[in-house]
Short mmCIF file of C-alpha atoms in Angstrom, two decimals:
data_model
loop_
_atom_site.label_atom_id
_atom_site.label_comp_id
_atom_site.label_asym_id
_atom_site.label_seq_id
_atom_site.Cartn_x
_atom_site.Cartn_y
_atom_site.Cartn_z
CA MET A 27 -14.42 0.94 25.00
CA ALA A 28 -13.67 -1.93 22.63
CA LYS A 29 -10.09 -3.18 22.59
CA LEU A 30 -8.38 -3.34 19.20
CA ALA A 31 -5.57 -5.69 18.16
CA LEU A 32 -3.55 -5.07 15.00
CA ALA A 33 -1.90 -7.97 13.14
CA LEU A 34 0.61 -7.03 10.43
CA GLY A 35 1.67 -9.84 8.12
CA GLY A 36 4.91 -10.62 6.31
CA GLY A 37 5.61 -10.08 2.63
CA GLY A 38 8.87 -8.20 2.25
CA ALA A 39 8.58 -4.92 0.36
CA ARG A 40 4.88 -5.58 -0.20
CA GLY A 41 4.47 -4.84 3.51
CA ILE A 42 5.10 -1.16 2.85
CA ALA A 43 1.35 -1.12 2.12
CA HIS A 44 0.86 -1.48 5.89
CA VAL A 45 1.42 2.27 6.23
CA HIS A 46 -2.07 2.95 4.86
CA VAL A 47 -3.57 0.91 7.68
CA LEU A 48 -1.67 2.95 10.24
CA GLU A 49 -2.77 6.19 8.61
CA ALA A 50 -6.40 5.03 8.75
CA LEU A 51 -6.03 4.42 12.48
CA ASP A 52 -4.49 7.87 12.88
CA ASP A 53 -7.36 9.41 10.88
CA LEU A 54 -9.83 7.98 13.38
CA GLY A 55 -7.72 8.78 16.42
CA ILE A 56 -7.47 5.09 17.32
CA ARG A 57 -4.44 3.38 18.83
CA PRO A 58 -4.39 -0.42 19.00
CA ASP A 59 -4.11 -2.00 22.42
CA VAL A 60 -1.69 -4.65 21.15
CA ILE A 61 0.21 -5.29 17.90
CA ALA A 62 1.35 -8.59 16.43
CA GLY A 63 3.85 -8.57 13.60
CA VAL A 64 5.92 -10.94 11.51
CA SER A 65 8.84 -10.11 9.21
CA ILE A 66 8.13 -6.70 7.59
CA GLY A 67 5.07 -6.53 9.84
CA SER A 68 7.32 -6.71 12.89
CA ILE A 69 9.42 -3.83 11.54
CA ILE A 70 6.44 -1.57 10.86
CA GLY A 71 4.71 -2.72 14.03
CA ALA A 72 7.76 -1.78 16.08
CA GLY A 73 7.84 1.69 14.54
CA TYR A 74 4.16 2.26 15.25
CA ALA A 75 4.39 0.81 18.76
CA SER A 76 7.28 3.18 19.47
CA GLY A 77 5.07 6.22 18.83
CA MET A 78 5.72 6.95 15.16
CA SER A 79 2.63 7.91 13.14
CA GLY A 80 1.60 6.20 9.93
CA ALA A 81 2.65 9.30 7.98
CA GLU A 82 6.07 9.32 9.63
CA ILE A 83 6.66 5.65 8.82
CA LYS A 84 5.58 6.21 5.22
CA GLU A 85 7.90 9.19 4.92
CA TYR A 86 10.77 7.16 6.37
CA PHE A 87 10.31 4.39 3.78
CA VAL A 88 10.15 6.86 0.90
CA LYS A 89 13.17 8.79 2.13
CA THR A 90 15.23 5.69 2.84
CA PHE A 91 14.58 3.91 -0.46
CA SER A 92 14.08 6.78 -2.90
CA ASP A 93 17.80 7.09 -3.70
CA PRO A 94 19.32 3.80 -4.94
CA ARG A 95 22.82 5.19 -4.36
CA GLU A 96 22.04 5.72 -0.68
CA VAL A 97 20.64 2.20 -0.38
CA ILE A 98 23.64 0.65 -2.09
CA GLY A 99 25.91 2.72 0.14
CA ARG A 100 24.33 1.27 3.25
CA MET A 101 24.38 -2.26 1.87
CA TRP A 102 28.03 -1.89 0.85
CA GLN A 103 28.93 -1.82 4.51
CA LEU A 104 27.38 -5.28 4.90
CA ARG A 105 28.20 -6.92 1.58
CA PRO A 106 28.60 -10.70 1.47
CA ASP A 107 28.61 -10.72 -2.36
CA ASN A 108 27.05 -9.01 -5.37
CA LEU A 109 24.81 -6.21 -4.05
CA ARG A 110 22.70 -6.13 -7.18
CA SER A 111 21.30 -9.55 -6.35
CA ILE A 112 19.52 -8.14 -3.32
CA PHE A 113 17.14 -6.05 -5.40
CA THR A 114 16.77 -8.33 -8.43
CA GLU A 115 16.03 -11.54 -6.52
CA THR A 116 18.92 -13.49 -7.96
CA LEU A 117 20.36 -15.89 -5.45
CA PRO A 118 23.43 -14.80 -3.45
CA ARG A 119 26.56 -16.42 -4.83
CA PHE A 120 29.02 -16.42 -1.95
CA GLY A 121 27.14 -15.81 1.26
CA GLU A 122 24.17 -14.50 3.15
CA PHE A 123 23.44 -11.16 4.80
CA ASN A 124 23.36 -10.75 8.54
CA ALA A 125 19.74 -9.75 9.27
CA PHE A 126 20.64 -7.98 12.52
CA LYS A 127 23.21 -5.75 10.80
CA VAL A 128 20.78 -4.99 7.96
CA MET A 129 18.15 -3.91 10.50
CA GLN A 130 20.71 -1.68 12.20
CA ALA A 131 21.62 -0.12 8.86
CA PHE A 132 18.07 0.68 7.78
CA LEU A 133 15.84 1.11 10.82
CA PRO A 134 15.47 4.47 12.63
CA ASP A 135 18.04 5.17 15.32
CA GLU A 136 15.20 6.35 17.58
CA LEU A 137 13.66 2.89 17.76
CA PRO A 138 13.62 1.74 21.41
CA LYS A 139 16.12 -0.91 22.44
CA THR A 140 13.63 -3.11 24.31
CA PHE A 141 10.03 -4.27 24.05
CA GLU A 142 9.40 -2.77 27.46
CA ALA A 143 10.18 0.75 26.19
CA LEU A 144 7.45 0.63 23.51
CA ASP A 145 4.24 2.62 23.91
CA ILE A 146 2.09 -0.30 22.73
CA PRO A 147 2.65 -4.00 23.61
CA LEU A 148 4.20 -5.81 20.64
CA LYS A 149 4.37 -9.52 19.85
CA ILE A 150 6.84 -10.61 17.16
CA VAL A 151 6.72 -14.04 15.49
CA ALA A 152 9.82 -15.93 14.41
CA ALA A 153 10.22 -19.56 13.32
CA ASP A 154 12.16 -22.10 15.39
CA PHE A 155 14.10 -23.76 12.58
CA TYR A 156 14.82 -27.10 14.24
CA ARG A 157 11.59 -27.58 16.20
CA THR A 158 9.15 -26.62 13.44
CA ARG A 159 7.18 -24.15 15.53
CA GLN A 160 6.54 -20.48 15.98
CA VAL A 161 8.22 -18.46 18.71
CA VAL A 162 6.45 -15.37 20.03
CA LEU A 163 8.94 -12.73 21.20
CA GLU A 164 7.58 -9.94 23.41
CA THR A 165 10.19 -9.11 26.05
CA GLY A 166 13.84 -8.13 26.14
CA GLN A 167 15.92 -6.76 23.27
CA LEU A 168 13.84 -5.55 20.33
CA MET A 169 16.28 -5.45 17.39
CA PRO A 170 17.40 -9.10 17.61
CA ALA A 171 13.74 -10.16 17.66
CA ILE A 172 12.96 -8.12 14.54
CA ALA A 173 16.03 -9.55 12.81
CA ALA A 174 14.99 -13.12 13.65
CA SER A 175 11.45 -12.54 12.40
CA ALA A 176 12.70 -11.06 9.11
CA ALA A 177 15.54 -13.52 8.40
CA ILE A 178 14.35 -14.81 5.01
CA PRO A 179 16.12 -18.14 4.37
CA VAL A 180 18.88 -18.10 1.72
CA LEU A 181 19.05 -14.29 1.73
CA PHE A 182 19.78 -13.94 5.44
CA LYS A 183 21.65 -16.02 7.95
CA ALA A 184 19.50 -17.58 10.65
CA GLU A 185 19.50 -15.70 13.96
CA VAL A 186 20.24 -17.43 17.25
CA LEU A 187 18.35 -16.13 20.30
CA ASP A 188 18.56 -17.87 23.67
CA GLY A 189 20.07 -20.90 21.98
CA ILE A 190 17.22 -21.20 19.44
CA VAL A 191 17.99 -21.00 15.71
CA MET A 192 15.34 -18.76 14.16
CA VAL A 193 14.33 -17.77 10.63
CA ASP A 194 11.58 -15.68 9.04
CA GLY A 195 8.40 -16.11 11.07
CA GLY A 196 6.33 -16.02 7.89
CA MET A 197 7.35 -19.63 7.30
CA VAL A 198 5.09 -20.73 10.17
CA ASN A 199 2.64 -17.87 10.73
CA PRO A 200 2.53 -15.27 7.92
CA LEU A 201 -0.39 -13.36 9.48
CA PRO A 202 -0.36 -13.74 13.28
CA PHE A 203 -3.85 -12.55 14.14
CA ASP A 204 -4.39 -15.72 16.19
CA ILE A 205 -1.84 -14.74 18.84
CA VAL A 206 -3.80 -11.59 19.75
CA SER A 207 -7.37 -12.80 19.19
CA ASN A 208 -7.87 -13.37 22.92
CA SER A 209 -6.46 -9.96 23.81
CA ALA A 210 -9.03 -7.75 22.11
CA ASP A 211 -12.66 -7.36 21.05
CA VAL A 212 -11.70 -6.50 17.48
CA VAL A 213 -8.77 -7.86 15.48
CA LEU A 214 -7.63 -5.99 12.37
CA ALA A 215 -5.48 -8.34 10.25
CA VAL A 216 -3.53 -7.25 7.16
CA ASP A 217 -2.24 -9.80 4.65
CA VAL A 218 0.52 -8.59 2.30
CA VAL A 219 1.96 -11.91 1.13
CA GLY A 220 0.49 -11.53 -2.35
CA MET A 221 0.42 -14.21 -5.04
CA PRO A 222 2.57 -14.92 -8.12
CA VAL A 223 1.40 -13.17 -11.28
CA GLY A 224 1.66 -14.47 -14.83
CA GLY A 225 -0.15 -17.04 -16.87
CA GLY A 226 -0.35 -18.28 -20.42
CA GLY A 227 1.78 -21.28 -19.60
CA LYS A 228 4.85 -19.16 -18.90
CA VAL A 229 7.33 -21.08 -16.77
CA PRO A 230 8.88 -18.93 -14.00
CA SER A 231 12.62 -18.72 -13.47
CA ARG A 232 14.04 -20.85 -10.68
CA VAL A 233 14.30 -17.81 -8.41
CA SER A 234 10.77 -16.61 -9.18
CA ALA A 235 9.53 -20.15 -8.63
CA GLY A 236 11.28 -20.27 -5.27
CA PHE A 237 9.84 -17.00 -4.03
CA GLY A 238 6.45 -17.84 -5.54
CA ALA A 239 6.41 -21.21 -3.81
CA SER A 240 6.94 -19.47 -0.47
CA GLN A 241 3.92 -17.29 -1.28
CA LEU A 242 1.84 -20.38 -1.99
CA LEU A 243 2.95 -21.91 1.30
CA MET A 244 2.18 -18.79 3.33
CA GLN A 245 -1.19 -18.20 1.68
CA SER A 246 -2.12 -21.82 2.35
CA ILE A 247 -1.34 -21.34 6.03
CA THR A 248 -3.34 -18.11 6.21
CA ASN A 249 -6.32 -19.56 4.32
CA LEU A 250 -6.43 -22.53 6.67
CA LYS A 251 -6.37 -20.22 9.67
CA LEU A 252 -9.17 -18.13 8.16
CA GLU A 253 -11.31 -21.27 7.83
CA LEU A 254 -10.85 -21.93 11.53
CA HIS A 255 -11.25 -18.37 12.77
CA GLN A 256 -12.02 -15.09 11.05
CA PRO A 257 -10.65 -11.80 12.41
CA GLU A 258 -13.28 -9.07 12.69
CA ILE A 259 -11.55 -7.07 9.96
CA PHE A 260 -9.45 -8.67 7.22
CA ILE A 261 -7.53 -6.54 4.72
CA ARG A 262 -5.63 -7.78 1.67
CA PRO A 263 -4.04 -4.85 -0.27
CA GLU A 264 -3.40 -5.22 -4.00
CA VAL A 265 0.30 -6.10 -3.86
CA ASN A 266 0.55 -9.04 -6.28
CA LYS A 267 2.54 -7.12 -8.90
CA PHE A 268 5.36 -6.39 -6.46
CA ARG A 269 8.17 -8.72 -5.46
CA VAL A 270 9.41 -9.43 -1.98
CA LEU A 271 12.57 -7.33 -2.47
CA ASP A 272 11.07 -4.39 -4.36
CA PHE A 273 12.00 -1.88 -1.66
CA LEU A 274 13.29 0.54 -4.28
CA LYS A 275 9.68 0.75 -5.48
CA ALA A 276 8.46 2.06 -2.13
CA GLU A 277 6.73 5.09 -3.64
CA GLU A 278 5.00 2.98 -6.29
CA ILE A 279 3.81 0.45 -3.70
CA ILE A 280 2.37 3.27 -1.61
CA GLU A 281 0.65 4.82 -4.62
CA LYS A 282 -0.82 1.58 -5.97
CA THR A 283 -2.23 0.52 -2.58
CA LYS A 284 -3.51 3.91 -1.36
CA GLY A 285 -7.12 2.72 -1.53
CA THR A 286 -6.35 0.55 1.49
CA ARG A 287 -6.58 3.58 3.75
CA ASP A 288 -10.25 4.26 2.96
CA GLU A 289 -11.09 0.55 3.09
CA VAL A 290 -9.67 0.22 6.60
CA ARG A 291 -11.36 3.38 7.78
CA ARG A 292 -14.77 2.26 6.50
CA LYS A 293 -14.51 -1.20 8.00
CA LEU A 294 -13.26 0.11 11.34
CA GLU A 295 -16.07 2.64 11.59
CA LYS A 296 -18.63 -0.06 10.79
CA VAL A 297 -17.31 -2.67 13.21
CA LEU A 298 -16.56 -0.30 16.08
CA GLY A 299 -19.88 1.45 15.53
CA SER A 300 -21.74 -1.84 15.90
CA LEU A 301 -20.03 -2.42 19.23
#
């Protein structure tokens, strides 16, 4: 039987669209043999690798972010400054959030403590800040690895693991299909970085320009990788209208990208059928 690798890219709240890919796999009764994830992709990948279904992960996102008061309550425990800035993309004024503590506050308590306790092998990408390279984490403690992979610069403090200062892995590899391409016959890669929207000569705010520039950087990296090597299945959900911190729009993101489920199912059936 053909081996399947799943690569889940980074993109902040836009990555909630990944749940449709997981549901498509569940529809077909397929479990990937290995998962690679970066940033939000590492979070969702960890949940799926732990045994959660796509529907369960979707329900968890909706439940967790449907009540702004509940979200603010959790963030209040971690506050470095004005909480409102976290969901409006204004820059923090007095400090940065601790990514590890944020993950502890929002991720399911049932998530395994180590990579070794997962049902499916998981590879998480983080960026080595001082050596300008990616670091692939796949053994040991799980939560610190997720935190390092999701530590968006400026918003979160860098994480230090084994003496290495790490930040958001999307800065070096926003869609890590290349790290699992030799582990499977079929690679399913999902890009949720999105692109800035606008036009008509409108000049973005400094914050929008900053986040948009990171999108341009990450898409450039992904496009270059695609020129060198194409995964067997490439999915790019319609997430452009959403911002990286739009977690309070979880239900809307899920609704607007629901067509992804059928797209993945069709492409999987075609590719696996040909094998």
